[in-house]
Coordinates of N, CA and C in Angstrom, one line a residue:
X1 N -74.2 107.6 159.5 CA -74.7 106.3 159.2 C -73.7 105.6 158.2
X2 N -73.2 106.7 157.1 CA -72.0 105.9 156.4 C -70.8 105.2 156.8
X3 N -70.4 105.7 158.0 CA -69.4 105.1 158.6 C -69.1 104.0 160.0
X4 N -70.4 103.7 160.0 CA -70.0 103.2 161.6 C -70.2 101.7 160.5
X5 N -69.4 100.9 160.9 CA -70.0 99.0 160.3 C -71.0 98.7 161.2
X6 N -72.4 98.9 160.6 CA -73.5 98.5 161.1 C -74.0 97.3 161.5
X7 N -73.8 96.4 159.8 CA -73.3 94.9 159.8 C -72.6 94.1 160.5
X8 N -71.2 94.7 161.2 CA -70.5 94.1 162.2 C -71.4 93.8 163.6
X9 N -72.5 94.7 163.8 CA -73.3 94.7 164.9 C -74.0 93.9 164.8
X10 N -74.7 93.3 163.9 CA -76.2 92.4 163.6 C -77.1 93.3 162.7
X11 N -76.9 94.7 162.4 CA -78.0 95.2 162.6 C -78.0 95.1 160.5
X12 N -79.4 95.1 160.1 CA -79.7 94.9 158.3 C -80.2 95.9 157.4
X13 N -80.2 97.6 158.1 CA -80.0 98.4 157.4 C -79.4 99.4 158.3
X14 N -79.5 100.8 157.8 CA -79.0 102.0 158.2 C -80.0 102.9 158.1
X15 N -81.4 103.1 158.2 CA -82.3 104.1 158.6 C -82.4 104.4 159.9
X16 N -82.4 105.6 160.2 CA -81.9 105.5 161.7 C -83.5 104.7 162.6
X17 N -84.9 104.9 162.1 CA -85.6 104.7 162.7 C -85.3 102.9 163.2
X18 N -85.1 102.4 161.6 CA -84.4 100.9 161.8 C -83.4 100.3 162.5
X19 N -82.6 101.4 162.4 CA -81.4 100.9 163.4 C -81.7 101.5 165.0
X20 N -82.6 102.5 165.2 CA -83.1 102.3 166.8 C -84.1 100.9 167.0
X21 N -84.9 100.5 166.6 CA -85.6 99.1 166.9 C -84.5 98.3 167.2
X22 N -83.7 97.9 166.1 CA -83.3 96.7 166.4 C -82.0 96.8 167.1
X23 N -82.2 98.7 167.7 CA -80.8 98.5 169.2 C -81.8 98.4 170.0
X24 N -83.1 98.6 170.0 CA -84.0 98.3 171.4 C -84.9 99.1 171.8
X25 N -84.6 100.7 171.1 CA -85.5 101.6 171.6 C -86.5 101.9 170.3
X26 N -87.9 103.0 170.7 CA -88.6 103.5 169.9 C -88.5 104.7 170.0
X27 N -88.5 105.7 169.0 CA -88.7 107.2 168.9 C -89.9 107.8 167.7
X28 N -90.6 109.0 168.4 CA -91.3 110.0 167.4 C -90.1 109.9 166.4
X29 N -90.0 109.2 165.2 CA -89.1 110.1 163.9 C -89.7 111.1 163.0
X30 N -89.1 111.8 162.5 CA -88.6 112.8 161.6 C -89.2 113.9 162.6
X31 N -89.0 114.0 163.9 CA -88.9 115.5 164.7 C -87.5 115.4 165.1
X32 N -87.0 116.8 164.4 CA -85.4 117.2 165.0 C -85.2 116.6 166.1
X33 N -85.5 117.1 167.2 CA -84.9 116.7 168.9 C -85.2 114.9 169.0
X34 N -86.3 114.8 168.3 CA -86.6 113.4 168.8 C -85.3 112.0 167.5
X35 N -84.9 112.8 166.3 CA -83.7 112.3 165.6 C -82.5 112.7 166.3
X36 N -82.2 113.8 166.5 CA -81.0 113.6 167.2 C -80.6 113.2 168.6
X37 N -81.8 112.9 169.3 CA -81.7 112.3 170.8 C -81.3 110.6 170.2
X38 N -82.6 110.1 169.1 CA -82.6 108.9 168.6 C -80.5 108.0 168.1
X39 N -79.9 109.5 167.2 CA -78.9 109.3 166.7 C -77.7 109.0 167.6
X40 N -77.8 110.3 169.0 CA -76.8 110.2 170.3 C -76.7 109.0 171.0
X41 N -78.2 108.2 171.1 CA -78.6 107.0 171.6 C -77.7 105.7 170.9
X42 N -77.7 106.0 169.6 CA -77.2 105.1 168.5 C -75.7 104.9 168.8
X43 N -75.4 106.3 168.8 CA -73.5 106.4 169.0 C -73.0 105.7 170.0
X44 N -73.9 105.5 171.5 CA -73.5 105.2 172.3 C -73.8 103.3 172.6
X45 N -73.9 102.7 171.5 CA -74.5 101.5 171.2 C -72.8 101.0 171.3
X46 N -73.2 99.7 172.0 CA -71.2 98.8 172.2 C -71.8 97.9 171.2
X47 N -72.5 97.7 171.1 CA -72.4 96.0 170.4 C -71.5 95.7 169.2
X48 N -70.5 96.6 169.0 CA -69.6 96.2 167.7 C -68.4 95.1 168.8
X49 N -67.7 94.9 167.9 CA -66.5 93.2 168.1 C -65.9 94.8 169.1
X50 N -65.2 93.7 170.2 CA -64.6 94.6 171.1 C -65.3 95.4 172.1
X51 N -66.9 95.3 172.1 CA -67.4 96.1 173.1 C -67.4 97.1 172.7
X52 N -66.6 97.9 171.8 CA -66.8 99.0 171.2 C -68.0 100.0 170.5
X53 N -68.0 101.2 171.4 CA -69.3 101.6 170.9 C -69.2 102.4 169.1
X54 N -70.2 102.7 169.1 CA -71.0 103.1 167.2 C -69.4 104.1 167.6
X55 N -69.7 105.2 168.0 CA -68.6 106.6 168.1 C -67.4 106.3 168.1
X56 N -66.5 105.7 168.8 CA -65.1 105.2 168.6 C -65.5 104.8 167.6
X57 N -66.0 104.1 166.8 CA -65.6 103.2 165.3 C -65.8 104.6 164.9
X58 N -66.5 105.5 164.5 CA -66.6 106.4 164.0 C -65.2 107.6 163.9
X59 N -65.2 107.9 165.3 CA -64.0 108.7 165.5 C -62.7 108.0 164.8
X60 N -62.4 106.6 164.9 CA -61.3 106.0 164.3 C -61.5 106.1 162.9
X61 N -62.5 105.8 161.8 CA -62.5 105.9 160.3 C -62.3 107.4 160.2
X62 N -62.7 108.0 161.1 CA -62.6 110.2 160.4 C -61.6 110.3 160.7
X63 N -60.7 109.6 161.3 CA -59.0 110.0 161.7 C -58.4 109.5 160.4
X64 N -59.0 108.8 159.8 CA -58.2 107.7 159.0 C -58.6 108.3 157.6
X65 N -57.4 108.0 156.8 CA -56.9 109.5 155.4 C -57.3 108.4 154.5
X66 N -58.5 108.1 154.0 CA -58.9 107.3 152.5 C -58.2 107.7 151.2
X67 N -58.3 106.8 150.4 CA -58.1 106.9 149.1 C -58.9 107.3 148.0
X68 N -58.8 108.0 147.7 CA -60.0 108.7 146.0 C -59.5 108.1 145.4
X69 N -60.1 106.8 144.0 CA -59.6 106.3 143.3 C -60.5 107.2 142.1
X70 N -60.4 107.4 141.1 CA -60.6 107.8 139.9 C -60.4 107.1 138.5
X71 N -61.8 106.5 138.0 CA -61.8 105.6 136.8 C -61.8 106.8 135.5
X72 N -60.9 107.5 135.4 CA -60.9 108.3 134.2 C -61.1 107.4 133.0
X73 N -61.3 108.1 131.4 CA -61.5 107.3 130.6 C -62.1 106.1 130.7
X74 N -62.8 105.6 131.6 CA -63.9 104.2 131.6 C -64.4 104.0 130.4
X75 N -64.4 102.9 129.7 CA -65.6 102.6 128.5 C -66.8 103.1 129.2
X76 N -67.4 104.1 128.5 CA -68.9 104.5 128.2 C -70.1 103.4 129.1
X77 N -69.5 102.3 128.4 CA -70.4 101.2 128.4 C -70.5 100.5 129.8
X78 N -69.6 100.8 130.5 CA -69.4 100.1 131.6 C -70.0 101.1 132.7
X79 N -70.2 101.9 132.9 CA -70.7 103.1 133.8 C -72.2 102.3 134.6
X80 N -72.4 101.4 134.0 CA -73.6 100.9 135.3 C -73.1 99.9 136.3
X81 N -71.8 99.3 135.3 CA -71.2 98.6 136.6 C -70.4 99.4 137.2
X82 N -69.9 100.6 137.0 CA -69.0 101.8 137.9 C -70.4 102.1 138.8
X83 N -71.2 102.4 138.7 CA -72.2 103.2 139.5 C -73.1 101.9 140.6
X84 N -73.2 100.3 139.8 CA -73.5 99.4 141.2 C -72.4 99.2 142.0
X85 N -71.2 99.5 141.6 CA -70.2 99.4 143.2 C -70.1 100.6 143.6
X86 N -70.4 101.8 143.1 CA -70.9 102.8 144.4 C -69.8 103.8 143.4
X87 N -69.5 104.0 142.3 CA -68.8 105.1 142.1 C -69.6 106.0 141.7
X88 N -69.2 107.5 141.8 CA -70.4 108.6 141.5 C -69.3 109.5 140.7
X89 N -70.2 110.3 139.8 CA -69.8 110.7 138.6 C -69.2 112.4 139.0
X90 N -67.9 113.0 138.7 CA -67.5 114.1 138.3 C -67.6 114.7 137.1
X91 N -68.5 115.9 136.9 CA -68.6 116.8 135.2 C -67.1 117.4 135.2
X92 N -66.2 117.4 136.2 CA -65.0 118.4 135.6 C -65.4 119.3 135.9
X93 N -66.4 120.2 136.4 CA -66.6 121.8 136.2 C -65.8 122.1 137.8
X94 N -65.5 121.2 138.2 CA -64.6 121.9 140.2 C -63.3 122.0 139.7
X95 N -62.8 121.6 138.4 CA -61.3 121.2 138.6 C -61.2 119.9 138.7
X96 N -61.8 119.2 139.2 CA -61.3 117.6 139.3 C -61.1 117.2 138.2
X97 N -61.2 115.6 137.7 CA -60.9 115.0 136.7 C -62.9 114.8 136.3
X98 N -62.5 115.0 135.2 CA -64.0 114.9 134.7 C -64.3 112.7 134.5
X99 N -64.9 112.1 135.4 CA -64.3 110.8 135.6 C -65.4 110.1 137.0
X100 N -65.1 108.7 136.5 CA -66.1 108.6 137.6 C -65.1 107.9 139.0
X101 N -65.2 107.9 140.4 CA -64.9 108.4 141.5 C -65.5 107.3 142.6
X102 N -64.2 106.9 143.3 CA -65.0 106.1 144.7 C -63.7 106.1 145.5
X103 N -64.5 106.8 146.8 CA -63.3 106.4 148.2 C -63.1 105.6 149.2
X104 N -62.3 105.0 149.4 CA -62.2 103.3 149.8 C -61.2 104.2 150.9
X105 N -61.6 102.9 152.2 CA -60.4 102.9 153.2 C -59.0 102.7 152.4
X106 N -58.2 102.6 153.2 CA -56.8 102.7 152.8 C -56.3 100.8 152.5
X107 N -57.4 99.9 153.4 CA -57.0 99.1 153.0 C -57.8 98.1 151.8
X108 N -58.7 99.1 151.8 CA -59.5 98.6 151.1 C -58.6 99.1 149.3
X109 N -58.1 99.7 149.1 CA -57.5 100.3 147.5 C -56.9 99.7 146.4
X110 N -55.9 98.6 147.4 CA -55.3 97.8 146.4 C -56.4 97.4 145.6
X111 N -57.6 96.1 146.1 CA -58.5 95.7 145.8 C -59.1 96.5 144.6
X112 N -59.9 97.4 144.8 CA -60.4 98.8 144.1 C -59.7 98.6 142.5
X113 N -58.0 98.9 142.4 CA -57.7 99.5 141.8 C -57.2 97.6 140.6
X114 N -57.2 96.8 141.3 CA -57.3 95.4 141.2 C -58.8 95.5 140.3
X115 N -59.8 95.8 140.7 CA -60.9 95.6 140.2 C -61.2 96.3 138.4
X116 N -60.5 97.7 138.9 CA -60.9 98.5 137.9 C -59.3 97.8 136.8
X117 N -58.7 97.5 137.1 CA -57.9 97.1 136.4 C -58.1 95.6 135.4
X118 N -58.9 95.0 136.1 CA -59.3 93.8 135.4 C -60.9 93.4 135.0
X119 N -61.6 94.8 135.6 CA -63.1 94.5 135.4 C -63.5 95.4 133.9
X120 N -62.5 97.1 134.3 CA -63.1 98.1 134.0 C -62.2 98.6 132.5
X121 N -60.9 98.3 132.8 CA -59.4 98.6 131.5 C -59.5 96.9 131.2
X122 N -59.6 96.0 131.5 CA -59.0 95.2 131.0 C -57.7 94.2 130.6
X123 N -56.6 95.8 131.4 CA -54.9 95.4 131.1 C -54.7 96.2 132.3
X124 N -53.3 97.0 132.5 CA -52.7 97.2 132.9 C -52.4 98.3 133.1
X125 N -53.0 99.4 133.9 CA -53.1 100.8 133.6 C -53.2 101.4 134.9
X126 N -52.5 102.8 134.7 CA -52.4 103.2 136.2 C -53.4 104.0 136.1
X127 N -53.8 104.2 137.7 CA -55.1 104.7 138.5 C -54.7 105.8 139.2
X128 N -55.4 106.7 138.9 CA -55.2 108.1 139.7 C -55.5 108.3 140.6
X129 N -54.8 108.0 142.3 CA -55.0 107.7 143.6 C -55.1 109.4 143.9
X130 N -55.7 109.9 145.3 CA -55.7 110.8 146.0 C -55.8 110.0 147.4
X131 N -55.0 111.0 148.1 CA -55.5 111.2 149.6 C -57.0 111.6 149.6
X132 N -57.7 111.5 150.5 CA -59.0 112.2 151.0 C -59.1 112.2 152.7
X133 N -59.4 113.1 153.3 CA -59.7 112.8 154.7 C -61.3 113.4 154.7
X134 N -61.9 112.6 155.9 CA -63.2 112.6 156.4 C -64.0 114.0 156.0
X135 N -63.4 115.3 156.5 CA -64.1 116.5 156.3 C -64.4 116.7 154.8
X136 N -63.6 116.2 153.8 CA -63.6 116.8 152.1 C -64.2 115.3 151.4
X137 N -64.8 114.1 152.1 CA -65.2 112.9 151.8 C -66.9 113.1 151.7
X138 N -67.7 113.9 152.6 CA -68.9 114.3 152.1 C -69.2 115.5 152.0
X139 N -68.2 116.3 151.1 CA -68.7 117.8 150.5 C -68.5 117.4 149.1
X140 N -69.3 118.7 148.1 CA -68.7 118.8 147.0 C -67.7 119.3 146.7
X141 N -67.0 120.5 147.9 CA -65.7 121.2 147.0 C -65.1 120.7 147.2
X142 N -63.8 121.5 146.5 CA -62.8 120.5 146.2 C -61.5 120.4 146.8

């Protein structure tokens, strides 16, 4: 659900029961077989720009190597505007940077790092980039 652009299709959330209605069909939800028949149905949805179905947009963002940006040292203070654009918090106990954290496409980073530079430091300060690919983007290890 995180990765396909749902929005590009028409569609105004990402629960999957909601996003079957408004591709057209109904299902029993929250029974296994009847979610993941619902979800298969979903993948095979073209309505993105290009005729393109849900799965190629998918398959193409999990091929594609994001950026971990990392707001280390953030003012204290600022941590609820780090957390309404979607950054989520590192304790340090994995090894990482103990620091709050968001992974952006690749073209998306300049922007990111633009943001935190003028929203979050206020000057001019470098940003601790990583690679990330798809598989290590929704686990916790590290």
């Amino acid at each position: 659900m995180e990765d396909v652009p749902w929005k590009q299709a028409g569609f105004e959330g990402r629960k999957l029961g909601y996003l079957g209605l408004q591709a057209g069909f109904f299902f029993d939800g929250h029974r296994a077989v009847d979610d993941c028949q619902a979800a298969i149905a979903l993948l095979g949805h073209t309505g993105f720009p290009e005729n393109r179905s849900a799965l190629s947009l998918l398959l193409e963002r999990a091929r594609t190597v994001w950026k971990r940006l990392w707001a280390e040292y953030a003012p204290f203070e600022l941590k609820d505007t780090l957390k309404a654009r979607g950054y989520r918090w590192n304790d340090g106990s994995d090894g990482r940077p103990k620091a709050w954290f968001i992974d952006k496409p690749p073209e998306e980073a300049e922007d990111e790092i633009c943001f935190l530079r003028t929203e979050i430091y206020q000057r001019e300060v470098d940003i601790t980039v990583r690679p990330v690919e798809a598989g290590d983007r929704f686990t916790s290890r590290v």
